């Protein structure tokens, strides 16, 4: 019920920003899943049980479960580009699967909630500044700790590395991405080993990665490192726009790299305050080259909430609770089996007015029936009779009522979700 | 958007009856999927791409995608029976997968929406009469043709066959289940060939299958066939309760068998009026033996709406439409790029009051911006200025407004879904 509540909040915020719902099949051809080149994601392949005896199908016929929602979305856009209105804004909330070793916050099957905007040919940069605003509204609508969105821009990193004289900027990026895992000394060693960096170049890369600010001051600190490159300038200007559009929510964090992903400019990660050690629960970025048809490109920008990951971490800390275990607000007590039809009529009258209601399963003693409600957290027990009465089993208060008019307090109508 | 609307209606009706949401993983061990014995469902097996070169894993390690929501639910109940409050009522709305040949109304990946009630040891029969009432409320909440729920009871069939002197009642049931596909002559021939029926016994089975009534008269017509058996009597009494609990919604239809499924009593199928030729879009029944732990059984009754199947058939007939292609109610026009921040503030003020709003992507001519809204069916374009105005682009009416107070008519706030 908590997950459903969170999904409803995410969905309604996405819709307030005009994102349209899209659902793609869970299964894609393997060549679609791998079409964006190298991926660190472990794909699950499918085959029919009844085909087990046969030779494995040729790889160009193989089907796999999608490991994210961006690659299937790119496939959808290229297949339907003639029918879509651009810029095209969609949200997509679905399960994805990865053959990973399960651990806290990492699952083999998990829910993601994505928004993306794609356009034909070029996509204005203001959409990059919009993403954190949407996500900020989502998180503010939930009873969870405050979120900080960490932002970087690959143009800053690539321009800086290039301006330093390093050629294999992709290799440098992948190495710096390991900073939180292996620490600065090992990153420096790897940079000299695998990316041909001098000690000074490696130190400059680490100095860049150490820069962080909640305002525009990061740009001055980057320029103070003395590297000059047009792509670096472009990246700094873009990053400045994102940071300044959402004061208090966004922080420039120049070590964010997003590893092997397909991003070409802005990249996002998100931390919940108090849960920083668990890493990002909402990530994304700008991709110029994910979708194309012939010479036409469909650049996009998007961000993905790791719903299962976020809820897994919060549940692990008992940070979210629900007021009852069932949607039921009222249990209609059953005085005797031959009164079931009358009890069903009371339930039906309450349901017609939107009040979730069950009738007791058996004509047990009323004490047992109240226990049935209490064990599930159902707040009200209705006693049919002349007059009908309803009892708030939390306070013990019992009042005369009419099924055509009685309404519980709004706070009791549905299970209440609260943070701790 | 139509699917989402339909799912929301299904969900809220299920919750009005006190069913709690449950989601189980899409992937189950193959032995769980096949534990209920013979199945006609084609299962998809999984393996990790990175394991492709290895020998196939042993069958007791194999994982597959669930092909329905009842078998995973039974697994969930047996695993968690110590923690659940019984009777346990849950709904479950998820994708399922079957390796079938795709055709109209049949998919390899599709959405089902299930409700089930399970209890420890025995489950009172009144839950069998409740299922059609829930489903009736679901269908009445949707802009679709009226539904008829066809009900039978396996005890009627098995008792009747046994009373006739036929031993292999399961084989008779499977054969009669083919009636709509192969016709009565072939069913009669098969019954004599494979179930050892005489011509008279085969004729009696067909006579039973031909009985149908919207009231209790079916029972008299069964008894007029002159077969006597205690299980038959029990089945007729149960079937009578289901039919009489929902006049106008339920029809006793004694040919309904539900093939290879695990049902032991009541069985349900559902037709939409005008779509009878497409078969059932909502099926289920009573199962006494699906879940057990040691000597403890957890009998249940449930029903499953074939959401994708139903929507596929209705979409195929253009029977459902949506008033616009995006959630957006208001497009804020952008007079010039330097006014984007002011336009964002208007959008933000409207969103805070629950009005889905987008800002125009570029400062194109207003005619183009109105076209942008029109192509998506967005009803209102907001022109910032002094004063602000909003234009209903359907009527052309334009009025002075304030972003802090203006509210569109409720009917325009969200896309409207209508049936034809």
mmCIF file with all atom_site columns, C-alpha atoms in Angstrom, chain A residues 1 3-4 8 11 15-21 23-27 30 34 41-50 52 62 65 85-87 89 94-95 97 99 109 124 126-127 130 325-328 340 351 354-358 361-362 372 375-376, chain B residues 1 4 8 11 15-21 23-27 30 34 41-50 52 56 62 65 85-87 89 94-95 97 99 109 124 126-127 130 325-328 340 351 354-358 361-362 372 375-376:
data_model
loop_
_atom_site.group_PDB
_atom_site.id
_atom_site.type_symbol
_atom_site.label_atom_id
_atom_site.label_alt_id
_atom_site.label_comp_id
_atom_site.label_asym_id
_atom_site.label_entity_id
_atom_site.label_seq_id
_atom_site.pdbx_PDB_ins_code
_atom_site.Cartn_x
_atom_site.Cartn_y
_atom_site.Cartn_z
_atom_site.occupancy
_atom_site.B_iso_or_equiv
_atom_site.pdbx_formal_charge
_atom_site.auth_seq_id
_atom_site.auth_comp_id
_atom_site.auth_asym_id
_atom_site.auth_atom_id
_atom_site.pdbx_PDB_model_num
ATOM 1   C CA . UNK A 1 1   ? 0.000   0.000   0.000   1.00 0.00 ? 1   UNK A CA 1
ATOM 2   C CA . UNK A 1 3   ? 4.409   1.590   -2.716  1.00 0.00 ? 3   UNK A CA 1
ATOM 3   C CA . UNK A 1 4   ? 1.069   2.238   -4.386  1.00 0.00 ? 4   UNK A CA 1
ATOM 4   C CA . UNK A 1 8   ? 0.303   7.609   -7.233  1.00 0.00 ? 8   UNK A CA 1
ATOM 5   C CA . UNK A 1 11  ? 2.376   9.771   -11.339 1.00 0.00 ? 11  UNK A CA 1
ATOM 6   C CA . UNK A 1 15  ? 1.127   14.539  -15.085 1.00 0.00 ? 15  UNK A CA 1
ATOM 7   C CA . UNK A 1 16  ? 1.062   18.042  -13.567 1.00 0.00 ? 16  UNK A CA 1
ATOM 8   C CA . UNK A 1 17  ? 4.087   18.727  -15.793 1.00 0.00 ? 17  UNK A CA 1
ATOM 9   C CA . UNK A 1 18  ? 2.292   17.334  -18.846 1.00 0.00 ? 18  UNK A CA 1
ATOM 10  C CA . UNK A 1 19  ? 4.175   14.066  -19.176 1.00 0.00 ? 19  UNK A CA 1
ATOM 11  C CA . UNK A 1 20  ? 1.962   11.458  -20.845 1.00 0.00 ? 20  UNK A CA 1
ATOM 12  C CA . UNK A 1 21  ? 1.935   7.853   -19.624 1.00 0.00 ? 21  UNK A CA 1
ATOM 13  C CA . UNK A 1 23  ? 4.119   1.581   -21.244 1.00 0.00 ? 23  UNK A CA 1
ATOM 14  C CA . UNK A 1 24  ? 6.397   -0.523  -23.416 1.00 0.00 ? 24  UNK A CA 1
ATOM 15  C CA . UNK A 1 25  ? 6.618   -4.316  -23.466 1.00 0.00 ? 25  UNK A CA 1
ATOM 16  C CA . UNK A 1 26  ? 8.978   -5.819  -20.886 1.00 0.00 ? 26  UNK A CA 1
ATOM 17  C CA . UNK A 1 27  ? 10.602  -7.939  -23.589 1.00 0.00 ? 27  UNK A CA 1
ATOM 18  C CA . UNK A 1 30  ? 18.433  -8.615  -27.630 1.00 0.00 ? 30  UNK A CA 1
ATOM 19  C CA . UNK A 1 34  ? 22.553  -4.066  -26.749 1.00 0.00 ? 34  UNK A CA 1
ATOM 20  C CA . UNK A 1 41  ? 23.861  -4.253  -17.275 1.00 0.00 ? 41  UNK A CA 1
ATOM 21  C CA . UNK A 1 42  ? 23.358  -7.979  -16.989 1.00 0.00 ? 42  UNK A CA 1
ATOM 22  C CA . UNK A 1 43  ? 20.535  -8.981  -19.349 1.00 0.00 ? 43  UNK A CA 1
ATOM 23  C CA . UNK A 1 44  ? 18.100  -11.868 -18.800 1.00 0.00 ? 44  UNK A CA 1
ATOM 24  C CA . UNK A 1 45  ? 17.332  -13.813 -21.971 1.00 0.00 ? 45  UNK A CA 1
ATOM 25  C CA . UNK A 1 46  ? 14.050  -15.641 -22.551 1.00 0.00 ? 46  UNK A CA 1
ATOM 26  C CA . UNK A 1 47  ? 13.217  -18.910 -24.174 1.00 0.00 ? 47  UNK A CA 1
ATOM 27  C CA . UNK A 1 48  ? 10.048  -20.961 -24.251 1.00 0.00 ? 48  UNK A CA 1
ATOM 28  C CA . UNK A 1 49  ? 10.065  -23.988 -21.960 1.00 0.00 ? 49  UNK A CA 1
ATOM 29  C CA . UNK A 1 50  ? 8.657   -26.052 -24.821 1.00 0.00 ? 50  UNK A CA 1
ATOM 30  C CA . UNK A 1 52  ? 14.175  -26.284 -24.336 1.00 0.00 ? 52  UNK A CA 1
ATOM 31  C CA . UNK A 1 62  ? 16.904  -13.695 -29.063 1.00 0.00 ? 62  UNK A CA 1
ATOM 32  C CA . UNK A 1 65  ? 13.926  -8.471  -20.452 1.00 0.00 ? 65  UNK A CA 1
ATOM 33  C CA . UNK A 1 85  ? 4.217   15.226  -31.680 1.00 0.00 ? 85  UNK A CA 1
ATOM 34  C CA . UNK A 1 86  ? 7.635   16.663  -30.774 1.00 0.00 ? 86  UNK A CA 1
ATOM 35  C CA . UNK A 1 87  ? 8.902   17.621  -28.293 1.00 0.00 ? 87  UNK A CA 1
ATOM 36  C CA . UNK A 1 89  ? 7.170   14.178  -23.092 1.00 0.00 ? 89  UNK A CA 1
ATOM 37  C CA . UNK A 1 94  ? 7.586   -0.190  -14.948 1.00 0.00 ? 94  UNK A CA 1
ATOM 38  C CA . UNK A 1 95  ? 9.567   -3.112  -13.656 1.00 0.00 ? 95  UNK A CA 1
ATOM 39  C CA . UNK A 1 97  ? 15.330  -6.720  -14.599 1.00 0.00 ? 97  UNK A CA 1
ATOM 40  C CA . UNK A 1 99  ? 21.045  -10.260 -13.464 1.00 0.00 ? 99  UNK A CA 1
ATOM 41  C CA . UNK A 1 109 ? 13.592  -7.091  -10.391 1.00 0.00 ? 109 UNK A CA 1
ATOM 42  C CA . UNK A 1 124 ? 16.442  23.204  -26.107 1.00 0.00 ? 124 UNK A CA 1
ATOM 43  C CA . UNK A 1 126 ? 15.742  24.502  -20.704 1.00 0.00 ? 126 UNK A CA 1
ATOM 44  C CA . UNK A 1 127 ? 14.444  20.929  -20.510 1.00 0.00 ? 127 UNK A CA 1
ATOM 45  C CA . UNK A 1 130 ? 13.198  21.316  -15.781 1.00 0.00 ? 130 UNK A CA 1
ATOM 46  C CA . UNK A 1 325 ? -3.040  -3.349  6.545   1.00 0.00 ? 325 UNK A CA 1
ATOM 47  C CA . UNK A 1 326 ? -6.192  -3.272  4.393   1.00 0.00 ? 326 UNK A CA 1
ATOM 48  C CA . UNK A 1 327 ? -8.066  -0.520  2.518   1.00 0.00 ? 327 UNK A CA 1
ATOM 49  C CA . UNK A 1 328 ? -11.192 -1.318  4.548   1.00 0.00 ? 328 UNK A CA 1
ATOM 50  C CA . UNK A 1 340 ? -26.017 -11.459 5.731   1.00 0.00 ? 340 UNK A CA 1
ATOM 51  C CA . UNK A 1 351 ? -19.378 1.633   -0.937  1.00 0.00 ? 351 UNK A CA 1
ATOM 52  C CA . UNK A 1 354 ? -16.824 5.714   -1.648  1.00 0.00 ? 354 UNK A CA 1
ATOM 53  C CA . UNK A 1 355 ? -16.322 4.152   1.801   1.00 0.00 ? 355 UNK A CA 1
ATOM 54  C CA . UNK A 1 356 ? -14.275 0.913   1.631   1.00 0.00 ? 356 UNK A CA 1
ATOM 55  C CA . UNK A 1 357 ? -16.341 -1.678  3.489   1.00 0.00 ? 357 UNK A CA 1
ATOM 56  C CA . UNK A 1 358 ? -16.287 -5.395  4.285   1.00 0.00 ? 358 UNK A CA 1
ATOM 57  C CA . UNK A 1 361 ? -16.806 -13.355 7.258   1.00 0.00 ? 361 UNK A CA 1
ATOM 58  C CA . UNK A 1 362 ? -18.791 -15.279 9.886   1.00 0.00 ? 362 UNK A CA 1
ATOM 59  C CA . UNK A 1 372 ? -11.036 -9.181  13.280  1.00 0.00 ? 372 UNK A CA 1
ATOM 60  C CA . UNK A 1 375 ? -5.996  -7.018  13.857  1.00 0.00 ? 375 UNK A CA 1
ATOM 61  C CA . UNK A 1 376 ? -6.207  -5.326  10.444  1.00 0.00 ? 376 UNK A CA 1
ATOM 62  C CA . UNK B 2 1   ? -4.128  6.988   -20.733 1.00 0.00 ? 1   UNK B CA 1
ATOM 63  C CA . UNK B 2 4   ? -4.464  3.859   -16.808 1.00 0.00 ? 4   UNK B CA 1
ATOM 64  C CA . UNK B 2 8   ? -7.617  3.181   -11.596 1.00 0.00 ? 8   UNK B CA 1
ATOM 65  C CA . UNK B 2 11  ? -8.303  -0.664  -8.340  1.00 0.00 ? 11  UNK B CA 1
ATOM 66  C CA . UNK B 2 15  ? -10.415 -1.388  -2.568  1.00 0.00 ? 15  UNK B CA 1
ATOM 67  C CA . UNK B 2 16  ? -14.049 -0.463  -1.866  1.00 0.00 ? 16  UNK B CA 1
ATOM 68  C CA . UNK B 2 17  ? -14.544 -4.179  -1.163  1.00 0.00 ? 17  UNK B CA 1
ATOM 69  C CA . UNK B 2 18  ? -11.519 -4.249  1.152   1.00 0.00 ? 18  UNK B CA 1
ATOM 70  C CA . UNK B 2 19  ? -9.110  -6.121  -1.077  1.00 0.00 ? 19  UNK B CA 1
ATOM 71  C CA . UNK B 2 20  ? -5.519  -5.149  -0.231  1.00 0.00 ? 20  UNK B CA 1
ATOM 72  C CA . UNK B 2 21  ? -2.963  -4.581  -2.979  1.00 0.00 ? 21  UNK B CA 1
ATOM 73  C CA . UNK B 2 23  ? 2.501   -7.447  -5.953  1.00 0.00 ? 23  UNK B CA 1
ATOM 74  C CA . UNK B 2 24  ? 4.603   -10.563 -6.391  1.00 0.00 ? 24  UNK B CA 1
ATOM 75  C CA . UNK B 2 25  ? 7.820   -10.855 -8.396  1.00 0.00 ? 25  UNK B CA 1
ATOM 76  C CA . UNK B 2 26  ? 7.337   -11.614 -12.102 1.00 0.00 ? 26  UNK B CA 1
ATOM 77  C CA . UNK B 2 27  ? 9.857   -14.436 -11.881 1.00 0.00 ? 27  UNK B CA 1
ATOM 78  C CA . UNK B 2 30  ? 9.958   -23.249 -12.622 1.00 0.00 ? 30  UNK B CA 1
ATOM 79  C CA . UNK B 2 34  ? 4.499   -26.199 -12.724 1.00 0.00 ? 34  UNK B CA 1
ATOM 80  C CA . UNK B 2 41  ? 0.204   -22.442 -20.403 1.00 0.00 ? 41  UNK B CA 1
ATOM 81  C CA . UNK B 2 42  ? 3.435   -21.969 -22.290 1.00 0.00 ? 42  UNK B CA 1
ATOM 82  C CA . UNK B 2 43  ? 6.100   -20.792 -19.841 1.00 0.00 ? 43  UNK B CA 1
ATOM 83  C CA . UNK B 2 44  ? 9.032   -18.495 -20.676 1.00 0.00 ? 44  UNK B CA 1
ATOM 84  C CA . UNK B 2 45  ? 12.276  -19.520 -19.000 1.00 0.00 ? 45  UNK B CA 1
ATOM 85  C CA . UNK B 2 46  ? 15.032  -17.046 -18.087 1.00 0.00 ? 46  UNK B CA 1
ATOM 86  C CA . UNK B 2 47  ? 18.767  -17.261 -18.226 1.00 0.00 ? 47  UNK B CA 1
ATOM 87  C CA . UNK B 2 48  ? 21.458  -14.635 -17.877 1.00 0.00 ? 48  UNK B CA 1
ATOM 88  C CA . UNK B 2 49  ? 23.049  -13.531 -21.126 1.00 0.00 ? 49  UNK B CA 1
ATOM 89  C CA . UNK B 2 50  ? 26.459  -13.850 -19.506 1.00 0.00 ? 50  UNK B CA 1
ATOM 90  C CA . UNK B 2 52  ? 24.877  -18.300 -22.435 1.00 0.00 ? 52  UNK B CA 1
ATOM 91  C CA . UNK B 2 56  ? 21.741  -25.155 -19.364 1.00 0.00 ? 56  UNK B CA 1
ATOM 92  C CA . UNK B 2 62  ? 15.351  -22.812 -13.533 1.00 0.00 ? 62  UNK B CA 1
ATOM 93  C CA . UNK B 2 65  ? 8.012   -15.687 -15.904 1.00 0.00 ? 65  UNK B CA 1
ATOM 94  C CA . UNK B 2 85  ? -4.729  -12.557 8.762   1.00 0.00 ? 85  UNK B CA 1
ATOM 95  C CA . UNK B 2 86  ? -7.316  -14.975 7.352   1.00 0.00 ? 86  UNK B CA 1
ATOM 96  C CA . UNK B 2 87  ? -9.573  -14.781 5.483   1.00 0.00 ? 87  UNK B CA 1
ATOM 97  C CA . UNK B 2 89  ? -8.390  -10.711 0.586   1.00 0.00 ? 89  UNK B CA 1
ATOM 98  C CA . UNK B 2 94  ? 0.325   -7.240  -13.013 1.00 0.00 ? 94  UNK B CA 1
ATOM 99  C CA . UNK B 2 95  ? 1.704   -8.341  -16.338 1.00 0.00 ? 95  UNK B CA 1
ATOM 100 C CA . UNK B 2 97  ? 3.579   -13.850 -19.963 1.00 0.00 ? 97  UNK B CA 1
ATOM 101 C CA . UNK B 2 99  ? 4.511   -18.249 -25.081 1.00 0.00 ? 99  UNK B CA 1
ATOM 102 C CA . UNK B 2 109 ? 2.584   -10.207 -22.514 1.00 0.00 ? 109 UNK B CA 1
ATOM 103 C CA . UNK B 2 124 ? -17.427 -19.981 3.485   1.00 0.00 ? 124 UNK B CA 1
ATOM 104 C CA . UNK B 2 126 ? -20.676 -16.560 0.438   1.00 0.00 ? 126 UNK B CA 1
ATOM 105 C CA . UNK B 2 127 ? -17.320 -15.445 -0.990  1.00 0.00 ? 127 UNK B CA 1
ATOM 106 C CA . UNK B 2 130 ? -19.348 -11.943 -3.755  1.00 0.00 ? 130 UNK B CA 1
ATOM 107 C CA . UNK B 2 325 ? -3.190  12.873  -26.034 1.00 0.00 ? 325 UNK B CA 1
ATOM 108 C CA . UNK B 2 326 ? -1.439  14.469  -23.028 1.00 0.00 ? 326 UNK B CA 1
ATOM 109 C CA . UNK B 2 327 ? -2.463  15.177  -19.413 1.00 0.00 ? 327 UNK B CA 1
ATOM 110 C CA . UNK B 2 328 ? -1.780  18.882  -19.999 1.00 0.00 ? 328 UNK B CA 1
ATOM 111 C CA . UNK B 2 340 ? 10.622  31.951  -19.690 1.00 0.00 ? 340 UNK B CA 1
ATOM 112 C CA . UNK B 2 351 ? 0.366   23.151  -10.892 1.00 0.00 ? 351 UNK B CA 1
ATOM 113 C CA . UNK B 2 354 ? -3.548  20.687  -9.382  1.00 0.00 ? 354 UNK B CA 1
ATOM 114 C CA . UNK B 2 355 ? -3.833  22.003  -12.935 1.00 0.00 ? 355 UNK B CA 1
ATOM 115 C CA . UNK B 2 356 ? -1.558  20.075  -15.362 1.00 0.00 ? 356 UNK B CA 1
ATOM 116 C CA . UNK B 2 357 ? 0.445   22.750  -17.184 1.00 0.00 ? 357 UNK B CA 1
ATOM 117 C CA . UNK B 2 358 ? 3.272   23.007  -19.708 1.00 0.00 ? 358 UNK B CA 1
ATOM 118 C CA . UNK B 2 361 ? 8.959   24.798  -25.786 1.00 0.00 ? 361 UNK B CA 1
ATOM 119 C CA . UNK B 2 362 ? 10.048  27.801  -27.878 1.00 0.00 ? 362 UNK B CA 1
ATOM 120 C CA . UNK B 2 372 ? 1.159   23.066  -30.573 1.00 0.00 ? 372 UNK B CA 1
ATOM 121 C CA . UNK B 2 375 ? -2.380  19.083  -32.055 1.00 0.00 ? 375 UNK B CA 1
ATOM 122 C CA . UNK B 2 376 ? -2.290  17.551  -28.579 1.00 0.00 ? 376 UNK B CA 1
#
